[in-house]
Coordinates of C-alpha atoms in Angstrom, one line a residue:
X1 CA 16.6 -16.2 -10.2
X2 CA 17.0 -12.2 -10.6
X3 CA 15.9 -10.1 -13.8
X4 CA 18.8 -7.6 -14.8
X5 CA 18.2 -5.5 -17.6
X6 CA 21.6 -3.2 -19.0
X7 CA 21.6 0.3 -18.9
X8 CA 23.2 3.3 -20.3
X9 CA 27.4 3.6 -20.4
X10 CA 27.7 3.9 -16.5
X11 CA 26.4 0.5 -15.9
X12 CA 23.1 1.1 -14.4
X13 CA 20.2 -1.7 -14.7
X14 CA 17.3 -3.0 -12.9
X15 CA 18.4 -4.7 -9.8
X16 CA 16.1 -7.2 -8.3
X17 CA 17.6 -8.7 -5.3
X18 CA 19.1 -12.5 -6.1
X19 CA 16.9 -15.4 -5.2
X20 CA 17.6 -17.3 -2.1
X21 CA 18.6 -20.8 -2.6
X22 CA 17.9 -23.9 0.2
X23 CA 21.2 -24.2 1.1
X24 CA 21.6 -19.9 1.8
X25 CA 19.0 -20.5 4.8
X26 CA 19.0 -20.9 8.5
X27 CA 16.9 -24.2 8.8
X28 CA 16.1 -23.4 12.2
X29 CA 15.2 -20.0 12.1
X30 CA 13.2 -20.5 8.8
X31 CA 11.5 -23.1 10.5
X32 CA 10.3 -21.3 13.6
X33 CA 10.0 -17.6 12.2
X34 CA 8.0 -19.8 9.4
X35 CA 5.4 -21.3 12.1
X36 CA 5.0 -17.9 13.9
X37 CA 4.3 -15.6 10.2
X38 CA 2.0 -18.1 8.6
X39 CA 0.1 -18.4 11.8
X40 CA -0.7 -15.1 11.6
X41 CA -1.8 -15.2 8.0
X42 CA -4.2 -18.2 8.7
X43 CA -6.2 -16.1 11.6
X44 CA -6.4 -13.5 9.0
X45 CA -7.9 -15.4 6.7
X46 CA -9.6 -17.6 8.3
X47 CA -12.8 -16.5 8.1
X48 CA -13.1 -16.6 4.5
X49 CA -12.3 -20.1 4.4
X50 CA -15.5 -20.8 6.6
X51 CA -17.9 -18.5 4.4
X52 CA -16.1 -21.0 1.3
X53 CA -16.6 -24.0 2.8
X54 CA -20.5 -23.3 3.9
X55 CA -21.5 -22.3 0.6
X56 CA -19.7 -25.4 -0.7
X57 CA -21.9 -27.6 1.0
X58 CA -25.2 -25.2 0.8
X59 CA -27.9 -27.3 -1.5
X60 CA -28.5 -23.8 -3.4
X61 CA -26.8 -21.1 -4.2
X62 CA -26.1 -18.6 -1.0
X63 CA -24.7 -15.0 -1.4
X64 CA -21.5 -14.1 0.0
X65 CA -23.1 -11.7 2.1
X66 CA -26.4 -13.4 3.1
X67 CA -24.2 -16.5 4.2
X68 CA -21.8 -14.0 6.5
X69 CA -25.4 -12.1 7.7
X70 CA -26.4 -15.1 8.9
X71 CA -23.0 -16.4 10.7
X72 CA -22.6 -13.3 12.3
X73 CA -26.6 -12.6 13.5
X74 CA -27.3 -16.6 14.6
X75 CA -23.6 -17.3 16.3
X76 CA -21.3 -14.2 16.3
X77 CA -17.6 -13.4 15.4
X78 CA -16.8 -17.0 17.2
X79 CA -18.8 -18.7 13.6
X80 CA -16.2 -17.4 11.8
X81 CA -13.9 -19.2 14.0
X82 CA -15.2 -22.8 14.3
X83 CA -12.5 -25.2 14.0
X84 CA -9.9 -22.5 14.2
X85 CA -7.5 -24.2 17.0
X86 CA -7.3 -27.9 15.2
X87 CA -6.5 -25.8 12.0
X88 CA -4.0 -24.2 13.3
X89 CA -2.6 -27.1 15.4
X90 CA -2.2 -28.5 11.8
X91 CA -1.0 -25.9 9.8
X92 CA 2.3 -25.6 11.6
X93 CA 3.7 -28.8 10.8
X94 CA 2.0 -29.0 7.4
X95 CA 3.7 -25.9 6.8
X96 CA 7.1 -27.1 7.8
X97 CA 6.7 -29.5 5.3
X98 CA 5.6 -27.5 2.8
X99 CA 8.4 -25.3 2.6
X100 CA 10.9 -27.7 3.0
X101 CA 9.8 -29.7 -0.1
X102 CA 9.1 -26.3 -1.6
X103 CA 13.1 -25.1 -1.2
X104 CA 14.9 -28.8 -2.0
X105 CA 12.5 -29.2 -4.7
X106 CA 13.0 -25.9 -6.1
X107 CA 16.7 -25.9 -5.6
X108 CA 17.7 -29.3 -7.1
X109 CA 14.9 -28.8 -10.1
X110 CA 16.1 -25.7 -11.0
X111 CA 19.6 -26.6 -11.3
X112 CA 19.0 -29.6 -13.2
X113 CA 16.8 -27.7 -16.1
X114 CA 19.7 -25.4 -16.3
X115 CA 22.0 -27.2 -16.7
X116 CA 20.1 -29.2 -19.6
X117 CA 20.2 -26.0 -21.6
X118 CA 16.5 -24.5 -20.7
X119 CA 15.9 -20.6 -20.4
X120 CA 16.2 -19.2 -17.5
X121 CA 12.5 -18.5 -17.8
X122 CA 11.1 -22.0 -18.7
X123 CA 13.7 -23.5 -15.7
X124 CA 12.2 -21.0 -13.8
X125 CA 8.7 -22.6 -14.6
X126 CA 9.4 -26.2 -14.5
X127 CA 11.2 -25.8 -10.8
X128 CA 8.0 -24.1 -9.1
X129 CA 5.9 -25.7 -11.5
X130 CA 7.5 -28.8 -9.8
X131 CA 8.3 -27.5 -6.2
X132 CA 4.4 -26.6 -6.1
X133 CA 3.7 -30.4 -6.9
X134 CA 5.9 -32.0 -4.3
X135 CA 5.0 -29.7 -1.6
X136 CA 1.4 -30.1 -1.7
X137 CA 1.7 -33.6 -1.4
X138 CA 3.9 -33.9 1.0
X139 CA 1.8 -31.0 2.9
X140 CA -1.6 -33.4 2.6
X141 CA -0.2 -36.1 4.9
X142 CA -0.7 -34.0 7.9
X143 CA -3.1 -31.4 6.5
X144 CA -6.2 -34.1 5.1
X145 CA -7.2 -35.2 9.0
X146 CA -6.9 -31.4 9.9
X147 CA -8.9 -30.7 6.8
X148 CA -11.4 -33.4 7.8
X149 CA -11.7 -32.4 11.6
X150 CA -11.8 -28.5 10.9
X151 CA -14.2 -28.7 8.1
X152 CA -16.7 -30.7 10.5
X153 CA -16.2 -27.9 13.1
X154 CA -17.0 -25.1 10.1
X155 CA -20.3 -26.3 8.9
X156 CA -21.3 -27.5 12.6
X157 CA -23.7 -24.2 13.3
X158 CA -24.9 -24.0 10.2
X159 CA -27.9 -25.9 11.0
X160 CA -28.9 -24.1 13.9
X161 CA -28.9 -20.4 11.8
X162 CA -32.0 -18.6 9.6
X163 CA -30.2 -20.2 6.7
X164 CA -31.1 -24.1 7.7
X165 CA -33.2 -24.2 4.6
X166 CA -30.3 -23.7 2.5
X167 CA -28.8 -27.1 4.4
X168 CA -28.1 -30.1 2.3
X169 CA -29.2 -32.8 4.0
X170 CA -26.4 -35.2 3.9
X171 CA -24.4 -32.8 6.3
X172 CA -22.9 -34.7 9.2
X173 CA -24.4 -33.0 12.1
X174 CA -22.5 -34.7 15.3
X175 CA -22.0 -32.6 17.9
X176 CA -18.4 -32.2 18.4
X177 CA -17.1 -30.2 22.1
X178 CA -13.8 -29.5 20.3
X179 CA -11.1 -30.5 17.4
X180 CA -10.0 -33.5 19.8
X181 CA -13.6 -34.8 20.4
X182 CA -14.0 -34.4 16.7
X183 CA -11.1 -36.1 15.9
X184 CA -11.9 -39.3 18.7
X185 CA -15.9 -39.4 17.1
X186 CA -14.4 -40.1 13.7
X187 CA -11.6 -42.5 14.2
X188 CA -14.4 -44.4 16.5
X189 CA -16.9 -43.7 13.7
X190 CA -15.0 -44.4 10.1
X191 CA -11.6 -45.6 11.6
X192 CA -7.9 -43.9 10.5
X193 CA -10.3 -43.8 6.6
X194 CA -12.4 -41.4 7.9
X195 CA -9.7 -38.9 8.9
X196 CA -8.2 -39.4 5.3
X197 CA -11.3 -39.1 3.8
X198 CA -10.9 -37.3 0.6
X199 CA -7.2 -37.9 0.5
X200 CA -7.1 -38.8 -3.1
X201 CA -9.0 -36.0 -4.5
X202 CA -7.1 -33.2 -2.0
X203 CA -4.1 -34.4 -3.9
X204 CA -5.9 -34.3 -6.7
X205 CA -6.9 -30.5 -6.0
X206 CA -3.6 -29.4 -4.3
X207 CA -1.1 -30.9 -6.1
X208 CA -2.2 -29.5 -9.9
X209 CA -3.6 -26.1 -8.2
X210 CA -0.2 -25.6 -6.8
X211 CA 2.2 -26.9 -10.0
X212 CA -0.3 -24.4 -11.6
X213 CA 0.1 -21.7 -9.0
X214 CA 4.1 -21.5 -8.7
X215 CA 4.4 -21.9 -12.1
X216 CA 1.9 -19.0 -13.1
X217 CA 3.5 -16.8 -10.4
X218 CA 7.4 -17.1 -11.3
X219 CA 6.0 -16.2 -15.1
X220 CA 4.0 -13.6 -14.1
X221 CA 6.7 -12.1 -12.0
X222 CA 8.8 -12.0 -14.8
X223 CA 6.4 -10.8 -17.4
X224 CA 5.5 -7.7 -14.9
X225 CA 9.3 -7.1 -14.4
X226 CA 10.2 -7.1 -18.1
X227 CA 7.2 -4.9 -18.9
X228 CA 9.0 -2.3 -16.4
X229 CA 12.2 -2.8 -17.9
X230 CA 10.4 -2.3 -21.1
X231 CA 9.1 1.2 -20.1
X232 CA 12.9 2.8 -20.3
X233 CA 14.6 3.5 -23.3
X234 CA 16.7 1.7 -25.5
X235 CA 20.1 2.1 -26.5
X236 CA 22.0 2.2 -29.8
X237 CA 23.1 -1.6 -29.1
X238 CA 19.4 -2.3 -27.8
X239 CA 19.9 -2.4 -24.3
X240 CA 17.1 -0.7 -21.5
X241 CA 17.9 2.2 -20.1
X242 CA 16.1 3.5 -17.1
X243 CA 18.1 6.8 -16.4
X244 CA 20.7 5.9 -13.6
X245 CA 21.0 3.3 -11.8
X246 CA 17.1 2.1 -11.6
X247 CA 16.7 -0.1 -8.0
X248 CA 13.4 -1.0 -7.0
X249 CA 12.8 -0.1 -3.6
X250 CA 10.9 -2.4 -0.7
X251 CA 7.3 -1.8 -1.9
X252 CA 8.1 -2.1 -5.5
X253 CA 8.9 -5.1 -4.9
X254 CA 6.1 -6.2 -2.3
X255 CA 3.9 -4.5 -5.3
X256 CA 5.3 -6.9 -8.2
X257 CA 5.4 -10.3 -6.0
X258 CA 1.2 -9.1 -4.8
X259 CA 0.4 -8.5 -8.0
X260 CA 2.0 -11.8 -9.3
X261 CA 0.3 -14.1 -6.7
X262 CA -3.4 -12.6 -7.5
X263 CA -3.1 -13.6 -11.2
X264 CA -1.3 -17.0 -10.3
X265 CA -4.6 -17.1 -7.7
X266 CA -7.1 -16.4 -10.5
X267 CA -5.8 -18.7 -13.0
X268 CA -5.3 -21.6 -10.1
X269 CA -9.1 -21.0 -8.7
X270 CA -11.0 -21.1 -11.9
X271 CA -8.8 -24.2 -12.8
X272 CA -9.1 -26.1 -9.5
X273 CA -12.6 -24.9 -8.3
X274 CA -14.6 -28.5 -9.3
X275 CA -12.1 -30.6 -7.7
X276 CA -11.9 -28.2 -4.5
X277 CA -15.6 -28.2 -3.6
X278 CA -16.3 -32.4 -4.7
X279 CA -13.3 -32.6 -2.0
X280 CA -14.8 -30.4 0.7
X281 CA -18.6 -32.5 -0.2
X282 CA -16.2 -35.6 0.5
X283 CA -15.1 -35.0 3.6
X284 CA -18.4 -33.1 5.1
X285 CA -21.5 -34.9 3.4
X286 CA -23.0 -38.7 4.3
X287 CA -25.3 -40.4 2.6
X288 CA -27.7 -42.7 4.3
X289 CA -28.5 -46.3 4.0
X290 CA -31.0 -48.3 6.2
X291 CA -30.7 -46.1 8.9
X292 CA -27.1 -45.7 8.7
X293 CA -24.7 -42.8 7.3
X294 CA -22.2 -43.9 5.2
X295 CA -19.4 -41.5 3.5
X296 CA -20.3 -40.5 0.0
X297 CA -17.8 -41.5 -3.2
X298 CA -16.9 -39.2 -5.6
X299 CA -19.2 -40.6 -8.3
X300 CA -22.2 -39.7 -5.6
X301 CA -20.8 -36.4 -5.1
X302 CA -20.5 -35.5 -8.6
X303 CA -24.1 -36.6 -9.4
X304 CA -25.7 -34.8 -6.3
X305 CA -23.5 -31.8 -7.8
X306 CA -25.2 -31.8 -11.3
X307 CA -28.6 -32.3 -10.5
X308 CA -28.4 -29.3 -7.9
X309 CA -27.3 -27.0 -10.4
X310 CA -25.2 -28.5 -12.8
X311 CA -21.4 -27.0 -14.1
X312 CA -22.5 -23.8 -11.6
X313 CA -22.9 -25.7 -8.7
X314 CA -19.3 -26.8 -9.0
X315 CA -18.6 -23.2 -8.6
X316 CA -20.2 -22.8 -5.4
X317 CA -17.7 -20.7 -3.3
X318 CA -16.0 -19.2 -6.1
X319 CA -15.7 -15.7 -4.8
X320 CA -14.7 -16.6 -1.3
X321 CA -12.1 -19.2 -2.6
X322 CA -10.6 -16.3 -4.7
X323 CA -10.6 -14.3 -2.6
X324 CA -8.9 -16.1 -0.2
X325 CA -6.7 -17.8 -2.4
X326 CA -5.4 -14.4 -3.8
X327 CA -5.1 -12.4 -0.1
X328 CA -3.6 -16.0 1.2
X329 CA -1.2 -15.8 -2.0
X330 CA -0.6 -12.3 -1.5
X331 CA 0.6 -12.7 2.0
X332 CA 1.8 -15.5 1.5
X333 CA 4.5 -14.4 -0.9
X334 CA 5.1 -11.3 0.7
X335 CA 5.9 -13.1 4.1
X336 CA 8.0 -16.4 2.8
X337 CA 10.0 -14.0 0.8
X338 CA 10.6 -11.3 3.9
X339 CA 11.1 -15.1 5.9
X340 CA 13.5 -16.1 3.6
X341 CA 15.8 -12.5 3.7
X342 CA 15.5 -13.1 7.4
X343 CA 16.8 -16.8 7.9
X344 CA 19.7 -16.1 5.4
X345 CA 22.9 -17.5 6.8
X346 CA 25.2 -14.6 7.3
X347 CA 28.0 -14.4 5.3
X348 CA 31.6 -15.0 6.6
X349 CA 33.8 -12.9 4.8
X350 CA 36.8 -14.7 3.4
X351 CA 40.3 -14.8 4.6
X352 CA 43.1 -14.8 2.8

């Protein structure tokens, strides 16, 4: 939905290009042109999700920059890579589904809160709020296994690095060749269980950090777009005027959504964080009985978390998981908006 703020006598306001609707889109094109943008973004930030994860499952606390010494010195740029391929194997058709759920939801929400006499600001809540909901889970049926696999791929050189002090112990250390030996060791191992482990509580994570997240954004967004309409003058009947004709240009807009996605980010993180790193512990850690590794539950995890450290230890990762959420947002944004201007059907003009 578009902000447009009146002007002076000639008609001039703040034109923010109109939202794109599911039914506006080339399904085809937004599909592929999706896959080929959001692959990008994931090598990008890959890396940081790696330096998150390690620190998640480190038994003390490990500095950002100690942790990323100690990748790059004991196994190079590829450390920062471990797992990369099954990720992004995963991450296309998780994405697919993602968006999709994203734009129906979105659509269908959004039209019904209108019509039931919300502002346009509060229907413009409730729909993300609600789109971010039923894309995550939807997203988490193919992204959990792919979570699983690539997670054990992440943490699988950290205990040959300086930092193997700093290894918790219940770290599954099987040697895995690749994503697909990974993947054949734990269905052998746990059964189709193990590749879900941690379902519940990725739901858990994902589903509230993104209601949280869309909704956060699309207020933010319109907070940071009435505080420039805010900046003009106002006229004798109260409207904004911003001299003639104010249109924000391409980075003014790639400016508002960035800075909208790295609040949304911040708010989502601190929110989120506990759940996010008992769900990594889940799906990395094992616990041993008579000789044998079992999987940990969550009432395990959270103990082992509070007598390492307590509420802080919860927060392991914080700064990477930030970091990465807000440059992930940012991009993120940016890219599905650009996406979306891209797949737009083109118009056919009418005939008479």
């Amino acid at each position: 939905m578009s902000l447009s703020a009146a002007e002076d006598d000639s008609g001039s306001e703040i034109h923010i290009p109109a939202d794109i609707d599911w039914h506006m889109l080339d399904k085809s094109k937004f599909f592929f042109l999706g896959a080929a943008l959001f692959s990008g973004v994931s090598a990008a930030l890959y890396p940081v999700v790696v330096l998150k994860t390690r620190q998640q499952v480190s038994s003390t606390q490990v500095s950002c920059f100690k942790m990323s010494f100690s990748i790059m010195r004991y196994e190079g740029l590829r450390g920062f890579y471990r797992g990369f391929g099954t990720s992004l194997m995963g991450t296309i058709p998780a994405r697919a589904l993602y968006m999709g759920a994203l734009e129906v939801t979105k659509s269908s929400v959004g039209t019904a809160t209108v019509s039931l006499g919300f502002s346009d600001t509060t229907a413009t809540a409730l729909a993300n709020a609600a789109a971010g909901l039923s894309s995550a889970m939807a997203a988490q049926l193919v992204w959990t296994p792919i979570d699983v696999v690539s997670q054990r791929l992440m943490v699988q050189g950290y205990n040959d690095s300086n930092s193997s002090k700093n290894v918790n112990p219940n770290v599954n250390f099987c040697r895995y060749r690749n994503g697909l030996d990974a993947f054949r060791k734990i269905l052998y191992a746990d059964g189709p269980k193990g590749l879900y482990r941690g379902f519940g509580i990725s739901i858990l994570t994902y589903a509230p950090s993104n209601a949280v997240w869309w909704a956060s954004y699309s207020v933010a967004h319109k907070l940071i777009w009435s505080g420039i309409g805010s900046m003009g003058k106002k006229d004798e009947s109260g409207s904004i005027v911003m001299g003639s004709g104010f249109r924000p240009d391409s980075k003014a807009l790639v400016a508002v959504q960035g800075l909208s996605a790295a609040m949304a980010s911040g708010i989502s993180a601190l929110i989120t964080m506990p759940l996010d790193t008992i769900k990594t512990r889940l799906q990395v850690l094992d616990r041993e009985e008579n000789g044998v590794r079992k999987p940990l539950n969550v009432l395990q995890t959270v103990r082992n978390l509070v007598q390492e450290g307590g509420l802080t230890a919860c927060y392991r990762g914080l700064g990477p998981r930030w970091a990465s959420m807000a440059l992930s947002a940012t991009t993120m944004i940016t890219t599905y908006e650009f996406l979306k201007r891209l797949s737009t059907k083109s118009q056919e003009p009418l005939t008479p």
